[in-house]
mmCIF file of C-alpha atoms and ligand atoms in Angstrom:
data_model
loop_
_atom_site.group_PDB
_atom_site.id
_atom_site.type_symbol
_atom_site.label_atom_id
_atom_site.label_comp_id
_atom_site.label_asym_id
_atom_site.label_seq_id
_atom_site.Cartn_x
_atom_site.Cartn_y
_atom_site.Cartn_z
ATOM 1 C CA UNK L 10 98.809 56.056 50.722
ATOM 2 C CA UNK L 11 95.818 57.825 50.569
ATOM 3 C CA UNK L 12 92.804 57.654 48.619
ATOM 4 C CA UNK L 13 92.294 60.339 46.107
ATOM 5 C CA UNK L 14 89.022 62.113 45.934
ATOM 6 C CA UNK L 15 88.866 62.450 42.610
ATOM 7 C CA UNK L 16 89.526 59.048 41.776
ATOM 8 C CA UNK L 17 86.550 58.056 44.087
ATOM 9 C CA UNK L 18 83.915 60.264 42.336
ATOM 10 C CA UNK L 19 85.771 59.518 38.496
ATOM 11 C CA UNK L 20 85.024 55.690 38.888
ATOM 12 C CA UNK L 21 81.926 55.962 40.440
ATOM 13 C CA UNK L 22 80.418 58.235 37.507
ATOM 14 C CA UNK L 23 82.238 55.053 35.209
ATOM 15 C CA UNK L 24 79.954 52.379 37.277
ATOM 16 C CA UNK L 25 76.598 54.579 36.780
ATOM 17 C CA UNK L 26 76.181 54.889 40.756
ATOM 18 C CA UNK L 27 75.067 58.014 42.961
ATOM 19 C CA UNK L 28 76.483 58.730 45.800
ATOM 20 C CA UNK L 29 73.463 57.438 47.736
ATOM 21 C CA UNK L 30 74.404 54.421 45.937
ATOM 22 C CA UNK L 31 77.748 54.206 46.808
ATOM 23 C CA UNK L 32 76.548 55.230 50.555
ATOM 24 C CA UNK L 33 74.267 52.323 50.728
ATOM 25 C CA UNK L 34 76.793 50.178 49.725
ATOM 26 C CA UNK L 35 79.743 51.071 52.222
ATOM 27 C CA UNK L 36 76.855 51.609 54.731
ATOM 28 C CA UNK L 37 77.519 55.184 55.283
ATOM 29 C CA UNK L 38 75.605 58.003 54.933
ATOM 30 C CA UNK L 39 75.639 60.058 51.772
ATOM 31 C CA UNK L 40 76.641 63.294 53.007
ATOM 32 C CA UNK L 41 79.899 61.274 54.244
ATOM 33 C CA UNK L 42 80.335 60.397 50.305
ATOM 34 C CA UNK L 43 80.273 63.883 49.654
ATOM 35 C CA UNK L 44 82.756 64.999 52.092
ATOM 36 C CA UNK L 45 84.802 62.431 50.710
ATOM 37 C CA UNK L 46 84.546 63.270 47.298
ATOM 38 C CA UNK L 47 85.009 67.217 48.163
ATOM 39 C CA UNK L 48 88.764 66.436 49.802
ATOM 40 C CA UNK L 49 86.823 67.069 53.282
ATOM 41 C CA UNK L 50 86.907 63.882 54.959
ATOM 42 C CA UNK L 51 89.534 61.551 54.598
ATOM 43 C CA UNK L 52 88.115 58.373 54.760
ATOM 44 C CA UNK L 53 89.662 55.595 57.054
ATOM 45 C CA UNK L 54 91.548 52.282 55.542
ATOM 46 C CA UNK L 55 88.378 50.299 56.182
ATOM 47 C CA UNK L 56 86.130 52.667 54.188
ATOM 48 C CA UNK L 57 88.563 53.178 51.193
ATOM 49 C CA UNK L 58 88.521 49.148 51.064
ATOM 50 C CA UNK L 59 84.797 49.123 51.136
ATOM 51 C CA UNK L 60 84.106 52.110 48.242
ATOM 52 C CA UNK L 61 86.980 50.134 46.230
ATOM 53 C CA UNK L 62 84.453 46.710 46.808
ATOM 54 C CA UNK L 63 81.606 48.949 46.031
ATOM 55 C CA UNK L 64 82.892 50.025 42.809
ATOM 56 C CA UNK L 65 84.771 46.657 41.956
ATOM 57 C CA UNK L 66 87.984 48.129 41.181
ATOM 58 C CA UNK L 67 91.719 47.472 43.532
ATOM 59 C CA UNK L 68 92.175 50.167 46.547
ATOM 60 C CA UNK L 69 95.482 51.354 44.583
ATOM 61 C CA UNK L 70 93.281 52.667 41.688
ATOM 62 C CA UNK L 71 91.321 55.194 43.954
ATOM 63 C CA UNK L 72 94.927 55.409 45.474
ATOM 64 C CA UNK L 73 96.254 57.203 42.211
ATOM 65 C CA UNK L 74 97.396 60.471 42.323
ATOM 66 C CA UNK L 75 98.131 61.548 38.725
ATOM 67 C CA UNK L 76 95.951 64.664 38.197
ATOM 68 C CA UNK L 77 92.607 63.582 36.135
ATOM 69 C CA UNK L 78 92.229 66.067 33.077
ATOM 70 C CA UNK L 79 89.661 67.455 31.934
ATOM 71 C CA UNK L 80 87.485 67.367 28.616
ATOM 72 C CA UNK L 81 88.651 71.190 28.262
ATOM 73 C CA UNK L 82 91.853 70.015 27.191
ATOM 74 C CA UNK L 83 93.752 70.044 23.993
ATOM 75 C CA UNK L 84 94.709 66.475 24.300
ATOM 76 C CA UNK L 85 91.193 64.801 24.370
ATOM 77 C CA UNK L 86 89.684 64.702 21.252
ATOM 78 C CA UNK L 87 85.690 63.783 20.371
ATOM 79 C CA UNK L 88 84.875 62.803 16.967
ATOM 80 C CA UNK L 89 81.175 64.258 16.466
ATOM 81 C CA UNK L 90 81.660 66.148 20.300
ATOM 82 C CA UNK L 91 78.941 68.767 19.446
ATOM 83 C CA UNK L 92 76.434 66.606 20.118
ATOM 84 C CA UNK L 93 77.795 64.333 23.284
ATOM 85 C CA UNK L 94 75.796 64.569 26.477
ATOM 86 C CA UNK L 95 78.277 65.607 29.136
ATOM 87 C CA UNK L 96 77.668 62.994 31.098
ATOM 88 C CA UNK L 97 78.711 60.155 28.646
ATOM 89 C CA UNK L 98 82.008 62.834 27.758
ATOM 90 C CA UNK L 99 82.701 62.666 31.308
ATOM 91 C CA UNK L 100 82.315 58.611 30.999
ATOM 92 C CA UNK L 101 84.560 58.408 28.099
ATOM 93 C CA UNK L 102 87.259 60.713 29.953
ATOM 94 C CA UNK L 103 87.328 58.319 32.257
ATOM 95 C CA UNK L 104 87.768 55.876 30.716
ATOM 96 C CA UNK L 105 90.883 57.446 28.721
ATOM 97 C CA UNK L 106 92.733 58.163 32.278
ATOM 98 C CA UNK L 107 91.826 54.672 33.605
ATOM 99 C CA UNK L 108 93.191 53.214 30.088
ATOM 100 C CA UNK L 109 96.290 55.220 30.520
ATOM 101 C CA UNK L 110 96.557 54.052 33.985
ATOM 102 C CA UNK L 111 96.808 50.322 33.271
ATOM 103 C CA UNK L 112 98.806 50.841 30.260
ATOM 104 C CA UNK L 113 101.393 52.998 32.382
ATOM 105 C CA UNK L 114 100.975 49.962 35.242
ATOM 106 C CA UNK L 115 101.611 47.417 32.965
ATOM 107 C CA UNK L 116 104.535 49.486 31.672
ATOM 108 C CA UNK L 117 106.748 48.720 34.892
ATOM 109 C CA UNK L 118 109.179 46.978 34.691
ATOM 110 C CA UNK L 119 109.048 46.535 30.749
ATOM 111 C CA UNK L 120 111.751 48.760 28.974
ATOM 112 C CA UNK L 121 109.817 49.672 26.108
ATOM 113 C CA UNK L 122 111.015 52.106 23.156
ATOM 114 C CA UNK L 123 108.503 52.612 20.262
ATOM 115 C CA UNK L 124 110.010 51.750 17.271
ATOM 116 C CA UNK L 125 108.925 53.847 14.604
ATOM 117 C CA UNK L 126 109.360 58.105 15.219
ATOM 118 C CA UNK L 127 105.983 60.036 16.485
ATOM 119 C CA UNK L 128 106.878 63.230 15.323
ATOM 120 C CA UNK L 129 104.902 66.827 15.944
ATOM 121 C CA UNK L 130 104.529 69.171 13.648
ATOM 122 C CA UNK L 131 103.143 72.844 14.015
ATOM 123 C CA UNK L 132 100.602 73.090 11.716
ATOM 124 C CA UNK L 133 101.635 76.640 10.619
ATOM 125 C CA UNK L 134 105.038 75.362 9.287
ATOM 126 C CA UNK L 135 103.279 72.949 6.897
ATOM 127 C CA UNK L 136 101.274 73.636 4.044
ATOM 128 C CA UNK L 137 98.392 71.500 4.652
ATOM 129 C CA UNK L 138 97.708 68.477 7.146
ATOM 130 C CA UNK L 139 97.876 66.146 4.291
ATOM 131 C CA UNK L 140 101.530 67.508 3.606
ATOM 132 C CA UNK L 141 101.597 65.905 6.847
ATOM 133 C CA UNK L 142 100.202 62.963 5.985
ATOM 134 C CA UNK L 143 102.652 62.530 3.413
ATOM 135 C CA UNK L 144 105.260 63.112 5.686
ATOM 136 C CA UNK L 145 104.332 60.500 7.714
ATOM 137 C CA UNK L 146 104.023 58.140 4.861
ATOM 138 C CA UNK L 147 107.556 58.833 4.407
ATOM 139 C CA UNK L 148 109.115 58.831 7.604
ATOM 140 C CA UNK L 149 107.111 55.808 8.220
ATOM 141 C CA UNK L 150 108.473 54.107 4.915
ATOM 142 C CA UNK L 151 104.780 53.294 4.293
ATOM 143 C CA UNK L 152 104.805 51.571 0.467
ATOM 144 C CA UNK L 153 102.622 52.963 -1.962
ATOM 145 C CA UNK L 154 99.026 51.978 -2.133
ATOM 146 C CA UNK L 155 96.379 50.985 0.600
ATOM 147 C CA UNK L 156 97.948 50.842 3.962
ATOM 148 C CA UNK L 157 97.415 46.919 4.869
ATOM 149 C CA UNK L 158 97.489 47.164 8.395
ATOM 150 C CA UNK L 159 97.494 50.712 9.907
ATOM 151 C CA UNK L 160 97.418 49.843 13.474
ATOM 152 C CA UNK L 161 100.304 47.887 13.490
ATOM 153 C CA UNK L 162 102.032 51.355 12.297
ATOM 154 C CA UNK L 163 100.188 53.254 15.233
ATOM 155 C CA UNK L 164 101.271 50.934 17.841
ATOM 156 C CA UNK L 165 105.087 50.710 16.375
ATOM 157 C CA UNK L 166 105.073 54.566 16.971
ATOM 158 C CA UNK L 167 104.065 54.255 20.853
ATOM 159 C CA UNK L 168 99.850 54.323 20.164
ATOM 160 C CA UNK L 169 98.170 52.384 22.642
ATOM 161 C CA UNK L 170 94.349 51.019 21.588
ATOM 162 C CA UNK L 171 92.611 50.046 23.881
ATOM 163 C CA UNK L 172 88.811 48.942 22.944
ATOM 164 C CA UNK L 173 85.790 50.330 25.243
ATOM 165 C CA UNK L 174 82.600 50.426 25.380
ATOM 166 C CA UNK L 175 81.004 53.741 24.384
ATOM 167 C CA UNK L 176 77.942 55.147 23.085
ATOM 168 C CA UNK L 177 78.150 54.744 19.047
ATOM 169 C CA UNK L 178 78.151 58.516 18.896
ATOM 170 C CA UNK L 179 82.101 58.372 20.229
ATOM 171 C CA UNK L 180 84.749 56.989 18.138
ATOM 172 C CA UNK L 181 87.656 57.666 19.934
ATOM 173 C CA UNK L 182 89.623 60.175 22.268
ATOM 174 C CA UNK L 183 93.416 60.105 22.690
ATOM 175 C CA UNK L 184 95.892 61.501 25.086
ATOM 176 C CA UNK L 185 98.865 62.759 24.600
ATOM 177 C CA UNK L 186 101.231 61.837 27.548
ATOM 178 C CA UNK L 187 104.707 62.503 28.430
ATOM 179 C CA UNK L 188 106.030 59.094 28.507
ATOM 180 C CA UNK L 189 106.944 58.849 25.237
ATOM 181 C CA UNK L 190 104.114 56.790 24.858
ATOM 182 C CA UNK L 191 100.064 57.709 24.117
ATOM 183 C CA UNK L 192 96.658 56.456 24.674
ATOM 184 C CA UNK L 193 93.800 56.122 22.111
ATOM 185 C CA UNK L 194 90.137 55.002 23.828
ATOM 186 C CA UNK L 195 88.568 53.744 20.965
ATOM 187 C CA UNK L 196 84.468 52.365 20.449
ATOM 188 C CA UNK L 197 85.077 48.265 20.467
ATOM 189 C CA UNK L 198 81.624 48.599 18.258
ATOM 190 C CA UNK L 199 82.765 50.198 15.700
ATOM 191 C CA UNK L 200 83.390 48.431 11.730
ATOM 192 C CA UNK L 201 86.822 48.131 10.385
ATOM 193 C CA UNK L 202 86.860 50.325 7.441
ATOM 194 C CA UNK L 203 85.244 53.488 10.538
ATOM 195 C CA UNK L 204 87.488 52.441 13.039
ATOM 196 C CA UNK L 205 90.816 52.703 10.223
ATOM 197 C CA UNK L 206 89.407 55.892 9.809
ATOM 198 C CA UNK L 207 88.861 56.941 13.523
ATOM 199 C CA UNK L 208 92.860 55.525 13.957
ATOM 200 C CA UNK L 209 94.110 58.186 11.005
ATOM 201 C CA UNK L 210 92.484 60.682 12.368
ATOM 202 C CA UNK L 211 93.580 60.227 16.141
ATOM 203 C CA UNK L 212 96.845 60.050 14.744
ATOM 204 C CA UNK L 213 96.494 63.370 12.785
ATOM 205 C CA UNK L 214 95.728 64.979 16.078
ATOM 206 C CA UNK L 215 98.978 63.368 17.750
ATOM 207 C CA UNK L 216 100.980 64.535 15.534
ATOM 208 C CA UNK L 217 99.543 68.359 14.417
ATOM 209 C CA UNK L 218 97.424 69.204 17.501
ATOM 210 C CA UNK L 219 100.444 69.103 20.175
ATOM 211 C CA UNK L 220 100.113 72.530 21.715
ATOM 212 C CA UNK L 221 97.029 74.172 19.728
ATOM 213 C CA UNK L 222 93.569 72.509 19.488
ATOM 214 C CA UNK L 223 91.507 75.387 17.655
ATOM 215 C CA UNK L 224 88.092 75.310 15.766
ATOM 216 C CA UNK L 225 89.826 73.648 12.441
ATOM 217 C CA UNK L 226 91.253 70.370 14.530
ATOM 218 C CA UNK L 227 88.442 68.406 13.248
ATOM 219 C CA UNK L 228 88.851 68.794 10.126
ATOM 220 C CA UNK L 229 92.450 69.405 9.883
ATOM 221 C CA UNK L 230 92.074 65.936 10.900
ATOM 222 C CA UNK L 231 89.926 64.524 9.147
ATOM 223 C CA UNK L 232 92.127 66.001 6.350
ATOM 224 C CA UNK L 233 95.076 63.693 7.485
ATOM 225 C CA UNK L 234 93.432 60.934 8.128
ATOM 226 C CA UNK L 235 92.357 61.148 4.166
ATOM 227 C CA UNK L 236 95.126 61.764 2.930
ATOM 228 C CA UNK L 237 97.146 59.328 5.096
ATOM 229 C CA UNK L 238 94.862 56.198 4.157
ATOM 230 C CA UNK L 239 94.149 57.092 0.815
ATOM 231 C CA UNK L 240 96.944 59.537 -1.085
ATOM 232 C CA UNK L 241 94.722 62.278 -3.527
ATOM 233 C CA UNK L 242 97.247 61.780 -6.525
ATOM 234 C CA UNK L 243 96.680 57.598 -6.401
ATOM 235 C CA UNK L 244 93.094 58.094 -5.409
ATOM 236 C CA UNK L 245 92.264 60.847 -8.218
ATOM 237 C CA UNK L 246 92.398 58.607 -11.344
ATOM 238 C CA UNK L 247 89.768 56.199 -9.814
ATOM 239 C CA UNK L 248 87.671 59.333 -8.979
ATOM 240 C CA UNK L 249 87.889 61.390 -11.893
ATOM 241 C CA UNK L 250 84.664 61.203 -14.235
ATOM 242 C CA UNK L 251 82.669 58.880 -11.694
ATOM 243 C CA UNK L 252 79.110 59.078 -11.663
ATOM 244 C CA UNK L 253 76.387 57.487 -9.658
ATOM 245 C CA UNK L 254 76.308 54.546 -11.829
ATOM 246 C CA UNK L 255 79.653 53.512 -10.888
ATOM 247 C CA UNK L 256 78.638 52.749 -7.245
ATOM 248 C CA UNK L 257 80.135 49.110 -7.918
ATOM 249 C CA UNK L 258 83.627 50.634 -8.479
ATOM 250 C CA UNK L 259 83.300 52.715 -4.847
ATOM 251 C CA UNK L 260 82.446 49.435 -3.174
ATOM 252 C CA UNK L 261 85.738 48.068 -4.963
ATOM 253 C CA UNK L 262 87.756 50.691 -4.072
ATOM 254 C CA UNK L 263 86.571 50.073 -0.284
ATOM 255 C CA UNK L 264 88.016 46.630 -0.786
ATOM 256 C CA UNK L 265 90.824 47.818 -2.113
ATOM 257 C CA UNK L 266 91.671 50.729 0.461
ATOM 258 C CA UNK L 267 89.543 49.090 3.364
ATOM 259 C CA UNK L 268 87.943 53.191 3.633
ATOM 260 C CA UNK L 269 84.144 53.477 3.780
ATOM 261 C CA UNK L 270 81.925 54.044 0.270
ATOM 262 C CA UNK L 271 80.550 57.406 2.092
ATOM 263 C CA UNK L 272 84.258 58.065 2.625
ATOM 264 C CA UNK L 273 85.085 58.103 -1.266
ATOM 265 C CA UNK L 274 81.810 60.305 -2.284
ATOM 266 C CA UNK L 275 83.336 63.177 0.198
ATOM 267 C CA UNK L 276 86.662 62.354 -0.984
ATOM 268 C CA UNK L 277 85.097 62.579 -4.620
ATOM 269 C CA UNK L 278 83.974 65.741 -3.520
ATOM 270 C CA UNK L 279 87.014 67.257 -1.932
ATOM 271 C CA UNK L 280 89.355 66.530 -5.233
ATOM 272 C CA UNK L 281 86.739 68.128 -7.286
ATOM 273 C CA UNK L 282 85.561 64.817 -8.755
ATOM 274 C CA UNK L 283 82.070 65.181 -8.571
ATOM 275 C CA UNK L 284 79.602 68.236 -7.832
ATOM 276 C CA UNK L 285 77.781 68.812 -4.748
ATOM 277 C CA UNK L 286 74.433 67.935 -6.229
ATOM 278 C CA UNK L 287 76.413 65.297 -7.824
ATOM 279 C CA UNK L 288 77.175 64.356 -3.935
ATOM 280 C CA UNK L 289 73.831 65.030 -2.677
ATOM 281 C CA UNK L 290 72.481 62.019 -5.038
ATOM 282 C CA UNK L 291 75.371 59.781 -4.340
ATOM 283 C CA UNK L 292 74.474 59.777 -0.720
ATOM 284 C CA UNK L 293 71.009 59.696 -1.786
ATOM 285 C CA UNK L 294 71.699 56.493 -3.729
ATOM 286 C CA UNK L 295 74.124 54.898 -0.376
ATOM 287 C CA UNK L 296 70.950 55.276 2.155
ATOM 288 C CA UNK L 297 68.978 53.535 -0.168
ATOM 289 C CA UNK L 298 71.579 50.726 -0.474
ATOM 290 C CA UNK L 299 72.283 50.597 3.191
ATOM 291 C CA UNK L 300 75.593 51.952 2.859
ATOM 292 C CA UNK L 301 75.726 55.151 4.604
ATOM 293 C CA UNK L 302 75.431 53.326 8.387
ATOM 294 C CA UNK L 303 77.053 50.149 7.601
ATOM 295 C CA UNK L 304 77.626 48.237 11.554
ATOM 296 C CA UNK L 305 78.450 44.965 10.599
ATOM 297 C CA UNK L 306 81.371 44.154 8.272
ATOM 298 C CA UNK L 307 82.429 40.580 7.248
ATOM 299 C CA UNK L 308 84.535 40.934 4.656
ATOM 300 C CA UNK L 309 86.641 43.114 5.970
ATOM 301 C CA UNK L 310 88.994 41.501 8.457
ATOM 302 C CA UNK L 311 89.341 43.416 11.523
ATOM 303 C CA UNK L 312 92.781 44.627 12.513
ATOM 304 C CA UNK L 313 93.496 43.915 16.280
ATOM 305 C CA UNK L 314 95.794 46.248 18.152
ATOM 306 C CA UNK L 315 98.713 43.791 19.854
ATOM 307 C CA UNK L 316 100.557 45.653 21.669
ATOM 308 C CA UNK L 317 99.271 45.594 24.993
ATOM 309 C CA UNK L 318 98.542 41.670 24.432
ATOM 310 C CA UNK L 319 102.354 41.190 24.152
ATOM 311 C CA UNK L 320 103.390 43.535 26.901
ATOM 312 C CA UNK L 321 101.491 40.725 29.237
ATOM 313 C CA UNK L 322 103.122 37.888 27.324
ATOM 314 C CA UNK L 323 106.337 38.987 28.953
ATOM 315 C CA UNK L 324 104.807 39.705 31.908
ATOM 316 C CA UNK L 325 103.534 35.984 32.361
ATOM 317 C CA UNK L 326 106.957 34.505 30.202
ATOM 318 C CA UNK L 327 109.507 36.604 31.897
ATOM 319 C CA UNK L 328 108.381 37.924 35.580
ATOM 320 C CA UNK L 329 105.881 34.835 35.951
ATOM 321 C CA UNK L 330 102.775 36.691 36.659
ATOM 322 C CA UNK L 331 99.980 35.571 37.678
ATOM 323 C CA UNK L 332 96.416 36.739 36.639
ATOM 324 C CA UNK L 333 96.680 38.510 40.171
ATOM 325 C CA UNK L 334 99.886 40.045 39.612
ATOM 326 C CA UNK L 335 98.560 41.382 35.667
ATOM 327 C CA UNK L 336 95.532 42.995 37.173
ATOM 328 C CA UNK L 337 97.408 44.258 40.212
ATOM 329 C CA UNK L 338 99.666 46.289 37.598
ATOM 330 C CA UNK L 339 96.768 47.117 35.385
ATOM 331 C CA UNK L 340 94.958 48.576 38.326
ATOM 332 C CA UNK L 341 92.258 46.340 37.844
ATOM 333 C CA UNK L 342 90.346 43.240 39.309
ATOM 334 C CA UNK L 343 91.205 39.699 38.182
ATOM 335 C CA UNK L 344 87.375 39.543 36.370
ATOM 336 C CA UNK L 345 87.759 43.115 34.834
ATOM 337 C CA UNK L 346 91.162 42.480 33.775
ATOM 338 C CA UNK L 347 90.288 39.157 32.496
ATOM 339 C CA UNK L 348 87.042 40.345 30.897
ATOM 340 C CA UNK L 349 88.999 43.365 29.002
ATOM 341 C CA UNK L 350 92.321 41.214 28.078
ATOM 342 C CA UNK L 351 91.398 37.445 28.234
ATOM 343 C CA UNK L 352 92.516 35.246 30.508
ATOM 344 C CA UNK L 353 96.086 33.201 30.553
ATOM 345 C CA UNK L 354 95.485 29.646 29.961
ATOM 346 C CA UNK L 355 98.688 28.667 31.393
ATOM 347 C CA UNK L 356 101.395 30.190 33.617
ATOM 348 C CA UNK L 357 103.790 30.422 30.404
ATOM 349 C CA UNK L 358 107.250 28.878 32.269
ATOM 350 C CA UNK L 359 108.181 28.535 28.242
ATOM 351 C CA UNK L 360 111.161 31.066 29.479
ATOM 352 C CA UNK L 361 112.986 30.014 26.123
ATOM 353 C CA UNK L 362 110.885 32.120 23.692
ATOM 354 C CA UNK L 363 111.929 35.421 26.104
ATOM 355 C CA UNK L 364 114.412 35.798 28.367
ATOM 356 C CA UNK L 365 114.570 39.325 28.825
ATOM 357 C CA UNK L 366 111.773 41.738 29.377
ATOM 358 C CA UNK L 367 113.351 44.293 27.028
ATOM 359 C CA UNK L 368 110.193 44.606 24.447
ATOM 360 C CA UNK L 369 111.525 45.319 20.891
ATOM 361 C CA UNK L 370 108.454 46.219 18.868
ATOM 362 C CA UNK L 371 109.528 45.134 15.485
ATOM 363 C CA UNK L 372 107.189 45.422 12.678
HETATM 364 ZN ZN1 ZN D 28 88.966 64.653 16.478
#
């Protein structure tokens, strides 16, 4: 097979290399890069091998045909995109299709059903995208209260997480694909109660942004993602009447709902709780505390997506792979794929604790 152009260029923006970089490298000139890049010149065996070295990744990821999108479309989403240099949304893009790439490769050969329903819903045949919320809620059989773990619930319903590194200006971006499955790219840097709130609101544009994507979808989904982790009519009665003296009962309710302090002054706000002057001087009062930024969180515990983590347990318990073999799938080398995923201790010939590679997801 032959290597695709636009794979060459897409992981060579990923590694931060020119294409007098690259050139140097493969010992070619640049110009020759360019061709290549252009769907010109296709490059011999020998010289896909030696970009592939170049840019440490297999030759059968720059072998990969399916299409690359684009940051045009409806199914990539940028929390805070307004003010994203291009070139690190063209980095995080990348990084979405080469997620979605090694979670389709580790895919084969794994009959995989998500087991909780991912449904869409046009947003002009609901009344509001926290009617959709609450939908979900229901559908999902989500108890009352605080939801204790929500990424369990996304990756039941067919979300892959996978952590990157990013610029702290990007949360997240998710696609949509048709496999029944979808990918979410989310900041590895990010504190539990932001990155609970980045999930919801990935989710919200999974389920009501399917076909349209128009100038509301941020906030339709940050409207979700509210409602979703934190339901107005059990929010309102902690809410109602609070002042700027109560900041000890927001940092409670954070506890409680594992949602951000800043997140219950605008959610003060938006069930007509408090004022907007009344707003202005509660975020006054959270820079002064430190609590508008917050980066590091220990008392919340983290929630860690598992999914793909026991998608290579059967790999290694059922099929035998090797470290090889995993990375091979994942389109991936051995040290990438080890870096990202850790690395198997042991073989795993324990073929008593799975026998089949059928995954059930159960919650
Ligand atoms: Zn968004």
């Amino acid at each position: 097979m032959s290597a695709n152009p636009q794979m060459i260029s897409l992981v060579r923006e990923l590694r931060r290399m020119t294409q007098t970089h690259l050139a140097e490298a493969v010992g070619v000139r640049q110009g020759f890069i360019s061709m290549i890049e252009a769907g010109v010149r296709d490059p011999s065996d020998e010289v896909v091998r030696l970009i592939a070295n170049a840019l440490d990744c297999p030759v059968t990821l720059l072998e990969e045909q399916a299409p690359v999108r684009g940051g045009e479309a409806q199914d990539l989403h940028f929390r805070r995109r307004k003010t994203l240099p291009v070139t690190e949304r063209r980095r995080m893009e990348a990084k979405l299709h080469l997620s979605y790439l090694t979670v389709r490769g580790l895919l084969s050969g794994i009959d995989y059903e998500p087991s909780l329903p991912l449904p869409t819903l046009d947003i002009d045949d609901i009344d509001s995208p926290a009617e959709a919320a609450r939908l979900i809620r229901r559908l999902w059989r989500i108890p009352t209260g605080p939801i204790p773990d929500l990424t369990a619930y996304l990756e039941a319903a067919g979300i892959f997480l996978i952590p990157c590194s990013a610029p702290s200006k990007i949360d997240a971006v998710t696609r949509r694909c048709e496999e029944g499955w979808h990918v979410t790219a989310y900041n590895k840097g990010m504190p539990v109660d932001r990155d609970r709130l980045t999930r919801a609101h990935e989710l919200g544009h999974l389920i009501l942004h399917e076909r349209y994507s128009g100038a509301d979808a941020e906030e339709e989904a940050n409207e979700f993602a509210a409602e979703l982790l934190a339901p107005a009519d059990e929010i309102y009665p902690h809410l109602a009447g609070i002042t700027t003296r109560d900041l000890g009962k927001l940092i409670d309710l954070r506890m409680h709902w594992k949602v951000s302090v800043p997140f219950f002054v605008h959610r003060a706000a938006d069930l007509g709780c408090i004022s907007e002057r009344q707003q202005r001087s509660f975020y006054q009062l959270l820079n002064s505390h430190g609590l508008m930024h917050q980066t590091v969180d220990h008392q919340l515990p983290p929630e860690q997506p598992t999914l793909l983590t026991r998608i290579i347990d059967v790999h290694r318990t059922t099929h035998e792979y090797t470290l090889d073999d995993l990375a091979e799938s994942a389109r991936m080398t051995p040290q990438r794929f080890g870096a990202k995923f850790g690395l198997p201790q042991h073989k795993a010939a324990d073929a008593t604790t799975s026998r089949s590679s059928k995954l059930k997801i159960v919650r």
